[in-house]
């Protein structure tokens, strides 16, 4: 579905990169388990248990899967180990407010991080899995993400580096949110709640927000700490309390509301 050329023969493609979407299942060795909610039968049935983050067959060909793996491999250490990189002085962290710090990532190349984020929103919007049902980003933005991703497509790191040097990326501002600590690391959420503008994705310890253009950013704090320019490569780090309220409690409340609404509908 990305290249629209080769047969989409890959099975079990992760829609959200596996390296950031499975932490809430708990430590390796323990019973790894999550719960799937759909806002329909929570009041009458036990939630389904799941053991992996969402994956889908036949959306990518071998080549496009390889390309996404290159983006993921290049970005994984910076997202997974940003705290260690701040501690070692590799990344710079600045306090902005009592509940907000900002980390400037020195790696990966900011265009690689941007492509990874674009790929997540694109994958979520083309997915037909239940968790992404109704998650339809503006078609012109979806097509812009697809064309941009395709433009930089490479099957090895040397070609990817060459593309970074020679091609021009279309800029859609995006933000990455995370927290320094969590009330409960196994209580985080995967959710595709808002496909609007901005669109958002909850991916375990990270939140991603995508704006169609700079003019769509209404809050100054988002304008200051999102990634607008080609060289921007920053993460907003919020307090444990704010993370819990916005990224854990709110999505669960939305499911509960939906379930109540559905259960009161006449059958
Ligand atoms: Zn392909």
PDB file of C-alpha atoms and ligand atoms in Angstrom:
ATOM      1  CA  UNK A   1       0.000   0.000   0.000  1.00  0.00           C
ATOM      2  CA  UNK A   2       3.041   2.275   0.288  1.00  0.00           C
ATOM      3  CA  UNK A   3       4.719   1.753  -3.090  1.00  0.00           C
ATOM      4  CA  UNK A   4       1.507   0.737  -4.870  1.00  0.00           C
ATOM      5  CA  UNK A   5       3.741  -1.347  -7.128  1.00  0.00           C
ATOM      6  CA  UNK A   6       4.733  -4.662  -5.546  1.00  0.00           C
ATOM      7  CA  UNK A   7       2.362  -7.256  -4.134  1.00  0.00           C
ATOM      8  CA  UNK A   8       1.753  -6.653  -0.414  1.00  0.00           C
ATOM      9  CA  UNK A   9       2.974 -10.088   0.604  1.00  0.00           C
ATOM     10  CA  UNK A  10       4.229  -9.402   4.155  1.00  0.00           C
ATOM     11  CA  UNK A  11       2.320 -10.931   7.029  1.00  0.00           C
ATOM     12  CA  UNK A  12       2.353  -9.720  10.637  1.00  0.00           C
ATOM     13  CA  UNK A  13       3.515  -6.177   9.921  1.00  0.00           C
ATOM     14  CA  UNK A  14       3.419  -4.133  13.103  1.00  0.00           C
ATOM     15  CA  UNK A  15       1.360  -0.991  12.659  1.00  0.00           C
ATOM     16  CA  UNK A  16       3.142   0.741  15.540  1.00  0.00           C
ATOM     17  CA  UNK A  17       6.868  -0.012  15.756  1.00  0.00           C
ATOM     18  CA  UNK A  18       7.331  -2.971  18.058  1.00  0.00           C
ATOM     19  CA  UNK A  19      10.250  -1.385  19.928  1.00  0.00           C
ATOM     20  CA  UNK A  20       8.023   1.316  21.426  1.00  0.00           C
ATOM     21  CA  UNK A  21       4.670  -0.451  21.537  1.00  0.00           C
ATOM     22  CA  UNK A  22       5.105  -3.458  23.813  1.00  0.00           C
ATOM     23  CA  UNK A  23       6.573  -2.089  27.070  1.00  0.00           C
ATOM     24  CA  UNK A  24       3.216  -2.119  28.880  1.00  0.00           C
ATOM     25  CA  UNK A  25       3.035  -5.915  28.554  1.00  0.00           C
ATOM     26  CA  UNK A  26       5.545  -6.027  31.404  1.00  0.00           C
ATOM     27  CA  UNK A  27       9.028  -7.391  31.843  1.00  0.00           C
ATOM     28  CA  UNK A  28      10.288 -10.299  29.765  1.00  0.00           C
ATOM     29  CA  UNK A  29       9.840 -13.553  31.621  1.00  0.00           C
ATOM     30  CA  UNK A  30       6.749 -12.365  33.495  1.00  0.00           C
ATOM     31  CA  UNK A  31       3.270 -13.093  32.157  1.00  0.00           C
ATOM     32  CA  UNK A  32       3.085 -10.606  29.307  1.00  0.00           C
ATOM     33  CA  UNK A  33      -0.477  -9.507  28.777  1.00  0.00           C
ATOM     34  CA  UNK A  34      -2.553  -6.511  27.770  1.00  0.00           C
ATOM     35  CA  UNK A  35      -6.264  -5.846  27.441  1.00  0.00           C
ATOM     36  CA  UNK A  36      -8.156  -4.822  24.327  1.00  0.00           C
ATOM     37  CA  UNK A  37     -11.094  -2.438  24.765  1.00  0.00           C
ATOM     38  CA  UNK A  38     -13.499  -1.494  22.011  1.00  0.00           C
ATOM     39  CA  UNK A  39     -16.038   0.658  23.836  1.00  0.00           C
ATOM     40  CA  UNK A  40     -18.781  -1.838  23.061  1.00  0.00           C
ATOM     41  CA  UNK A  41     -18.997  -4.707  25.484  1.00  0.00           C
ATOM     42  CA  UNK A  42     -16.889  -3.642  28.459  1.00  0.00           C
ATOM     43  CA  UNK A  43     -19.992  -3.587  30.697  1.00  0.00           C
ATOM     44  CA  UNK A  44     -21.038  -7.145  29.855  1.00  0.00           C
ATOM     45  CA  UNK A  45     -17.937  -9.081  28.866  1.00  0.00           C
ATOM     46  CA  UNK A  46     -14.417  -9.493  30.214  1.00  0.00           C
ATOM     47  CA  UNK A  47     -11.912  -7.622  28.060  1.00  0.00           C
ATOM     48  CA  UNK A  48      -9.980  -9.673  25.540  1.00  0.00           C
ATOM     49  CA  UNK A  49      -6.350 -10.254  26.437  1.00  0.00           C
ATOM     50  CA  UNK A  50      -3.637  -9.549  23.882  1.00  0.00           C
ATOM     51  CA  UNK A  51       0.043 -10.443  23.820  1.00  0.00           C
ATOM     52  CA  UNK A  52       1.479  -8.326  21.045  1.00  0.00           C
ATOM     53  CA  UNK A  53       0.944  -4.860  19.657  1.00  0.00           C
ATOM     54  CA  UNK A  54      -1.356  -4.633  16.605  1.00  0.00           C
ATOM     55  CA  UNK A  55      -0.121  -6.361  13.481  1.00  0.00           C
ATOM     56  CA  UNK A  56      -1.676  -6.884  10.114  1.00  0.00           C
ATOM     57  CA  UNK A  57      -1.163  -8.950   6.983  1.00  0.00           C
ATOM     58  CA  UNK A  58      -0.787  -7.744   3.416  1.00  0.00           C
ATOM     59  CA  UNK A  59      -0.282  -4.011   3.801  1.00  0.00           C
ATOM     60  CA  UNK A  60       3.415  -3.938   2.851  1.00  0.00           C
ATOM     61  CA  UNK A  61       5.693  -5.660   0.364  1.00  0.00           C
ATOM     62  CA  UNK A  62       9.116  -7.063   1.359  1.00  0.00           C
ATOM     63  CA  UNK A  63      10.883  -3.921   0.219  1.00  0.00           C
ATOM     64  CA  UNK A  64       8.664  -1.445   2.056  1.00  0.00           C
ATOM     65  CA  UNK A  65       8.868  -3.574   5.223  1.00  0.00           C
ATOM     66  CA  UNK A  66      12.679  -3.522   4.921  1.00  0.00           C
ATOM     67  CA  UNK A  67      12.602   0.259   4.490  1.00  0.00           C
ATOM     68  CA  UNK A  68      10.457   0.755   7.612  1.00  0.00           C
ATOM     69  CA  UNK A  69      12.830  -1.550   9.531  1.00  0.00           C
ATOM     70  CA  UNK A  70      15.740   0.723   8.568  1.00  0.00           C
ATOM     71  CA  UNK A  71      13.861   3.749   9.960  1.00  0.00           C
ATOM     72  CA  UNK A  72      13.000   1.845  13.131  1.00  0.00           C
ATOM     73  CA  UNK A  73      16.509   0.520  13.711  1.00  0.00           C
ATOM     74  CA  UNK A  74      17.978   4.002  13.270  1.00  0.00           C
ATOM     75  CA  UNK A  75      15.471   5.622  15.663  1.00  0.00           C
ATOM     76  CA  UNK A  76      15.062   2.941  18.324  1.00  0.00           C
ATOM     77  CA  UNK A  77      18.073   3.727  20.584  1.00  0.00           C
ATOM     78  CA  UNK A  78      17.213   7.437  20.736  1.00  0.00           C
ATOM     79  CA  UNK A  79      13.595   6.854  21.760  1.00  0.00           C
ATOM     80  CA  UNK A  80      14.216   3.879  24.049  1.00  0.00           C
ATOM     81  CA  UNK A  81      17.298   5.225  25.810  1.00  0.00           C
ATOM     82  CA  UNK A  82      16.801   8.993  25.736  1.00  0.00           C
ATOM     83  CA  UNK A  83      17.220   9.198  29.510  1.00  0.00           C
ATOM     84  CA  UNK A  84      20.622   7.472  29.416  1.00  0.00           C
ATOM     85  CA  UNK A  85      21.653   9.790  26.578  1.00  0.00           C
ATOM     86  CA  UNK A  86      20.625  12.833  28.626  1.00  0.00           C
ATOM     87  CA  UNK A  87      22.585  11.436  31.589  1.00  0.00           C
ATOM     88  CA  UNK A  88      25.695  10.936  29.445  1.00  0.00           C
ATOM     89  CA  UNK A  89      25.417  14.432  27.970  1.00  0.00           C
ATOM     90  CA  UNK A  90      24.679  13.216  24.439  1.00  0.00           C
ATOM     91  CA  UNK A  91      21.161  14.727  24.493  1.00  0.00           C
ATOM     92  CA  UNK A  92      20.409  18.096  26.064  1.00  0.00           C
ATOM     93  CA  UNK A  93      17.429  18.433  28.414  1.00  0.00           C
ATOM     94  CA  UNK A  94      16.021  21.848  29.381  1.00  0.00           C
ATOM     95  CA  UNK A  95      13.402  22.612  32.035  1.00  0.00           C
ATOM     96  CA  UNK A  96      10.626  24.806  30.676  1.00  0.00           C
ATOM     97  CA  UNK A  97       7.914  24.636  33.324  1.00  0.00           C
ATOM     98  CA  UNK A  98       7.303  22.593  36.466  1.00  0.00           C
ATOM     99  CA  UNK A  99       5.510  19.974  34.371  1.00  0.00           C
ATOM    100  CA  UNK A 100       7.522  20.242  31.142  1.00  0.00           C
ATOM    101  CA  UNK A 101      11.078  19.595  29.990  1.00  0.00           C
ATOM    102  CA  UNK A 102      12.371  19.424  26.459  1.00  0.00           C
ATOM    103  CA  UNK A 103      14.994  17.015  25.150  1.00  0.00           C
ATOM    104  CA  UNK A 104      16.983  17.793  22.031  1.00  0.00           C
ATOM    105  CA  UNK A 105      17.977  14.565  20.331  1.00  0.00           C
ATOM    106  CA  UNK A 106      21.380  14.489  18.651  1.00  0.00           C
ATOM    107  CA  UNK A 107      20.462  11.252  16.885  1.00  0.00           C
ATOM    108  CA  UNK A 108      19.064   9.900  14.635  1.00  0.00           C
ATOM    109  CA  UNK A 109      19.094  12.260  11.657  1.00  0.00           C
ATOM    110  CA  UNK A 110      15.995  14.463  12.179  1.00  0.00           C
ATOM    111  CA  UNK A 111      14.648  13.449   8.767  1.00  0.00           C
ATOM    112  CA  UNK A 112      14.805   9.769   9.764  1.00  0.00           C
ATOM    113  CA  UNK A 113      12.851  10.480  12.963  1.00  0.00           C
ATOM    114  CA  UNK A 114      10.337  12.491  10.948  1.00  0.00           C
ATOM    115  CA  UNK A 115       9.924   9.664   8.424  1.00  0.00           C
ATOM    116  CA  UNK A 116       9.392   7.185  11.256  1.00  0.00           C
ATOM    117  CA  UNK A 117       6.649   9.381  12.740  1.00  0.00           C
ATOM    118  CA  UNK A 118       5.044   9.882   9.307  1.00  0.00           C
ATOM    119  CA  UNK A 119       5.134   6.103   8.802  1.00  0.00           C
ATOM    120  CA  UNK A 120       3.254   5.497  12.059  1.00  0.00           C
ATOM    121  CA  UNK A 121       0.426   7.865  11.155  1.00  0.00           C
ATOM    122  CA  UNK A 122       0.307   6.466   7.624  1.00  0.00           C
ATOM    123  CA  UNK A 123       0.242   2.855   8.868  1.00  0.00           C
ATOM    124  CA  UNK A 124      -2.492   3.648  11.418  1.00  0.00           C
ATOM    125  CA  UNK A 125      -4.698   5.320   8.837  1.00  0.00           C
ATOM    126  CA  UNK A 126      -4.401   2.569   6.204  1.00  0.00           C
ATOM    127  CA  UNK A 127      -4.839  -0.211   8.760  1.00  0.00           C
ATOM    128  CA  UNK A 128      -8.127  -2.070   8.859  1.00  0.00           C
ATOM    129  CA  UNK A 129      -7.577  -3.502  12.359  1.00  0.00           C
ATOM    130  CA  UNK A 130     -10.315  -2.807  14.910  1.00  0.00           C
ATOM    131  CA  UNK A 131      -8.073  -0.544  17.027  1.00  0.00           C
ATOM    132  CA  UNK A 132      -7.659   1.780  14.015  1.00  0.00           C
ATOM    133  CA  UNK A 133     -11.285   1.615  12.896  1.00  0.00           C
ATOM    134  CA  UNK A 134     -12.555   5.115  12.174  1.00  0.00           C
ATOM    135  CA  UNK A 135      -9.010   6.461  12.312  1.00  0.00           C
ATOM    136  CA  UNK A 136      -8.947   8.177   8.945  1.00  0.00           C
ATOM    137  CA  UNK A 137      -6.574  11.070   8.561  1.00  0.00           C
ATOM    138  CA  UNK A 138      -7.409  13.733   5.962  1.00  0.00           C
ATOM    139  CA  UNK A 139      -6.866  12.005   2.570  1.00  0.00           C
ATOM    140  CA  UNK A 140      -4.594  14.746   1.226  1.00  0.00           C
ATOM    141  CA  UNK A 141      -2.375  14.499   4.315  1.00  0.00           C
ATOM    142  CA  UNK A 142      -2.353  10.691   4.064  1.00  0.00           C
ATOM    143  CA  UNK A 143      -1.243  10.931   0.438  1.00  0.00           C
ATOM    144  CA  UNK A 144       1.420  13.505   1.323  1.00  0.00           C
ATOM    145  CA  UNK A 145       2.759  11.132   4.001  1.00  0.00           C
ATOM    146  CA  UNK A 146       2.766   8.216   1.556  1.00  0.00           C
ATOM    147  CA  UNK A 147       4.525  10.152  -1.225  1.00  0.00           C
ATOM    148  CA  UNK A 148       7.095  11.568   1.194  1.00  0.00           C
ATOM    149  CA  UNK A 149       7.811   8.128   2.645  1.00  0.00           C
ATOM    150  CA  UNK A 150       8.110   6.648  -0.825  1.00  0.00           C
ATOM    151  CA  UNK A 151      10.456   9.410  -1.983  1.00  0.00           C
ATOM    152  CA  UNK A 152      13.006   8.432   0.698  1.00  0.00           C
ATOM    153  CA  UNK A 153      12.524   4.688   0.321  1.00  0.00           C
ATOM    154  CA  UNK A 154      15.789   2.773   0.505  1.00  0.00           C
ATOM    155  CA  UNK A 155      16.668  -0.859   1.032  1.00  0.00           C
ATOM    156  CA  UNK A 156      19.954  -0.285   2.837  1.00  0.00           C
ATOM    157  CA  UNK A 157      21.537   2.381   5.038  1.00  0.00           C
ATOM    158  CA  UNK A 158      23.904   3.676   2.357  1.00  0.00           C
ATOM    159  CA  UNK A 159      21.003   4.433   0.017  1.00  0.00           C
ATOM    160  CA  UNK A 160      18.981   5.931   2.872  1.00  0.00           C
ATOM    161  CA  UNK A 161      21.879   8.266   3.728  1.00  0.00           C
ATOM    162  CA  UNK A 162      22.170   9.239   0.062  1.00  0.00           C
ATOM    163  CA  UNK A 163      18.452  10.057  -0.044  1.00  0.00           C
ATOM    164  CA  UNK A 164      18.762  12.214   3.100  1.00  0.00           C
ATOM    165  CA  UNK A 165      21.411  14.234   1.306  1.00  0.00           C
ATOM    166  CA  UNK A 166      19.660  14.607  -2.023  1.00  0.00           C
ATOM    167  CA  UNK A 167      15.887  14.692  -1.462  1.00  0.00           C
ATOM    168  CA  UNK A 168      13.677  17.340   0.052  1.00  0.00           C
ATOM    169  CA  UNK A 169      11.130  16.377   2.713  1.00  0.00           C
ATOM    170  CA  UNK A 170       7.642  17.860   2.950  1.00  0.00           C
ATOM    171  CA  UNK A 171       7.259  19.341   6.421  1.00  0.00           C
ATOM    172  CA  UNK A 172       4.205  18.508   8.508  1.00  0.00           C
ATOM    173  CA  UNK A 173       4.861  19.625  12.095  1.00  0.00           C
ATOM    174  CA  UNK A 174       4.832  16.855  14.673  1.00  0.00           C
ATOM    175  CA  UNK A 175       5.391  16.471  18.397  1.00  0.00           C
ATOM    176  CA  UNK A 176       6.680  13.614  20.518  1.00  0.00           C
ATOM    177  CA  UNK A 177       5.599  13.412  24.154  1.00  0.00           C
ATOM    178  CA  UNK A 178       6.877  11.156  26.886  1.00  0.00           C
ATOM    179  CA  UNK A 179       7.339  11.197  30.666  1.00  0.00           C
ATOM    180  CA  UNK A 180      10.322  10.748  32.953  1.00  0.00           C
ATOM    181  CA  UNK A 181       8.402   8.308  35.146  1.00  0.00           C
ATOM    182  CA  UNK A 182       5.042   6.570  35.221  1.00  0.00           C
ATOM    183  CA  UNK A 183       2.671   5.691  38.037  1.00  0.00           C
ATOM    184  CA  UNK A 184       2.468   2.201  36.546  1.00  0.00           C
ATOM    185  CA  UNK A 185       4.528   1.220  33.506  1.00  0.00           C
ATOM    186  CA  UNK A 186       2.117  -1.595  32.679  1.00  0.00           C
ATOM    187  CA  UNK A 187      -0.897   0.755  32.624  1.00  0.00           C
ATOM    188  CA  UNK A 188       0.102   2.694  29.509  1.00  0.00           C
ATOM    189  CA  UNK A 189      -2.088   2.725  26.450  1.00  0.00           C
ATOM    190  CA  UNK A 190      -2.020   2.097  22.709  1.00  0.00           C
ATOM    191  CA  UNK A 191      -4.778   4.138  21.124  1.00  0.00           C
ATOM    192  CA  UNK A 192      -5.658   5.919  17.923  1.00  0.00           C
ATOM    193  CA  UNK A 193      -8.181   8.406  19.225  1.00  0.00           C
ATOM    194  CA  UNK A 194      -8.037  11.521  17.131  1.00  0.00           C
ATOM    195  CA  UNK A 195      -7.495  11.393  13.350  1.00  0.00           C
ATOM    196  CA  UNK A 196      -8.295  15.126  13.066  1.00  0.00           C
ATOM    197  CA  UNK A 197      -5.892  17.994  12.673  1.00  0.00           C
ATOM    198  CA  UNK A 198      -3.795  17.582  14.715  1.00  0.00           C
ATOM    199  CA  UNK A 199      -3.967  13.800  14.681  1.00  0.00           C
ATOM    200  CA  UNK A 200      -2.717  11.891  17.705  1.00  0.00           C
ATOM    201  CA  UNK A 201      -1.471   8.419  18.546  1.00  0.00           C
ATOM    202  CA  UNK A 202      -0.900   6.979  22.017  1.00  0.00           C
ATOM    203  CA  UNK A 203       1.962   4.513  21.773  1.00  0.00           C
ATOM    204  CA  UNK A 204       2.750   3.139  25.248  1.00  0.00           C
ATOM    205  CA  UNK A 205       5.372   5.510  26.720  1.00  0.00           C
ATOM    206  CA  UNK A 206       5.089   7.971  23.825  1.00  0.00           C
ATOM    207  CA  UNK A 207       2.456  10.238  22.406  1.00  0.00           C
ATOM    208  CA  UNK A 208       2.702  11.484  18.833  1.00  0.00           C
ATOM    209  CA  UNK A 209       0.867  14.483  17.412  1.00  0.00           C
ATOM    210  CA  UNK A 210       0.811  15.413  13.728  1.00  0.00           C
ATOM    211  CA  UNK A 211      -0.295  18.762  12.309  1.00  0.00           C
ATOM    212  CA  UNK A 212      -1.030  19.253   8.650  1.00  0.00           C
ATOM    213  CA  UNK A 213       0.769  22.593   8.603  1.00  0.00           C
ATOM    214  CA  UNK A 214       2.272  25.188  10.912  1.00  0.00           C
ATOM    215  CA  UNK A 215      -0.893  27.311  10.667  1.00  0.00           C
ATOM    216  CA  UNK A 216      -2.790  24.502  12.419  1.00  0.00           C
ATOM    217  CA  UNK A 217      -0.807  24.849  15.654  1.00  0.00           C
ATOM    218  CA  UNK A 218      -2.926  26.935  18.003  1.00  0.00           C
ATOM    219  CA  UNK A 219      -0.978  26.697  21.267  1.00  0.00           C
ATOM    220  CA  UNK A 220       2.310  28.529  21.724  1.00  0.00           C
ATOM    221  CA  UNK A 221       3.838  25.717  23.763  1.00  0.00           C
ATOM    222  CA  UNK A 222       3.188  23.300  20.880  1.00  0.00           C
ATOM    223  CA  UNK A 223       4.648  25.768  18.392  1.00  0.00           C
ATOM    224  CA  UNK A 224       7.772  26.130  20.533  1.00  0.00           C
ATOM    225  CA  UNK A 225       8.465  22.477  21.262  1.00  0.00           C
ATOM    226  CA  UNK A 226       7.106  20.572  18.293  1.00  0.00           C
ATOM    227  CA  UNK A 227       9.250  19.668  15.298  1.00  0.00           C
ATOM    228  CA  UNK A 228       8.522  22.290  12.667  1.00  0.00           C
ATOM    229  CA  UNK A 229      11.813  22.864  10.912  1.00  0.00           C
ATOM    230  CA  UNK A 230      13.760  20.191   9.061  1.00  0.00           C
ATOM    231  CA  UNK A 231      16.472  20.209  11.742  1.00  0.00           C
ATOM    232  CA  UNK A 232      14.081  19.989  14.731  1.00  0.00           C
ATOM    233  CA  UNK A 233      14.439  16.771  16.720  1.00  0.00           C
ATOM    234  CA  UNK A 234      12.872  17.298  20.121  1.00  0.00           C
ATOM    235  CA  UNK A 235      10.797  15.418  22.670  1.00  0.00           C
ATOM    236  CA  UNK A 236       8.485  17.053  25.195  1.00  0.00           C
ATOM    237  CA  UNK A 237       8.857  15.378  28.588  1.00  0.00           C
ATOM    238  CA  UNK A 238       5.861  15.916  30.854  1.00  0.00           C
ATOM    239  CA  UNK A 239       5.414  15.216  34.552  1.00  0.00           C
ATOM    240  CA  UNK A 240       4.200  11.841  35.831  1.00  0.00           C
ATOM    241  CA  UNK A 241       0.970  13.492  36.982  1.00  0.00           C
ATOM    242  CA  UNK A 242       0.224  15.195  33.645  1.00  0.00           C
ATOM    243  CA  UNK A 243       1.074  11.992  31.737  1.00  0.00           C
ATOM    244  CA  UNK A 244      -1.322  10.003  33.892  1.00  0.00           C
ATOM    245  CA  UNK A 245      -4.175  12.479  33.465  1.00  0.00           C
ATOM    246  CA  UNK A 246      -3.854  12.982  29.708  1.00  0.00           C
ATOM    247  CA  UNK A 247      -2.290   9.810  28.335  1.00  0.00           C
ATOM    248  CA  UNK A 248      -3.679   7.086  30.618  1.00  0.00           C
ATOM    249  CA  UNK A 249      -6.833   8.243  32.418  1.00  0.00           C
ATOM    250  CA  UNK A 250      -8.410  10.180  29.557  1.00  0.00           C
ATOM    251  CA  UNK A 251      -8.322   7.386  26.930  1.00  0.00           C
ATOM    252  CA  UNK A 252      -9.726   4.894  29.464  1.00  0.00           C
ATOM    253  CA  UNK A 253     -12.504   7.304  30.429  1.00  0.00           C
ATOM    254  CA  UNK A 254     -13.358   7.661  26.755  1.00  0.00           C
ATOM    255  CA  UNK A 255     -13.701   3.865  26.416  1.00  0.00           C
ATOM    256  CA  UNK A 256     -15.887   3.745  29.532  1.00  0.00           C
ATOM    257  CA  UNK A 257     -18.134   6.527  28.217  1.00  0.00           C
ATOM    258  CA  UNK A 258     -18.453   4.813  24.862  1.00  0.00           C
ATOM    259  CA  UNK A 259     -19.284   1.489  26.520  1.00  0.00           C
ATOM    260  CA  UNK A 260     -21.978   3.113  28.671  1.00  0.00           C
ATOM    261  CA  UNK A 261     -23.454   4.835  25.634  1.00  0.00           C
ATOM    262  CA  UNK A 262     -23.500   1.592  23.645  1.00  0.00           C
ATOM    263  CA  UNK A 263     -25.047  -0.426  26.476  1.00  0.00           C
ATOM    264  CA  UNK A 264     -27.914   2.054  26.868  1.00  0.00           C
ATOM    265  CA  UNK A 265     -28.811   1.871  23.169  1.00  0.00           C
ATOM    266  CA  UNK A 266     -31.946  -0.176  22.470  1.00  0.00           C
ATOM    267  CA  UNK A 267     -30.914  -3.581  21.075  1.00  0.00           C
TER     268      UNK A 267
HETATM  269 ZN1  LIG B   1       6.005  -1.754  -1.317  1.00  0.00          ZN
END
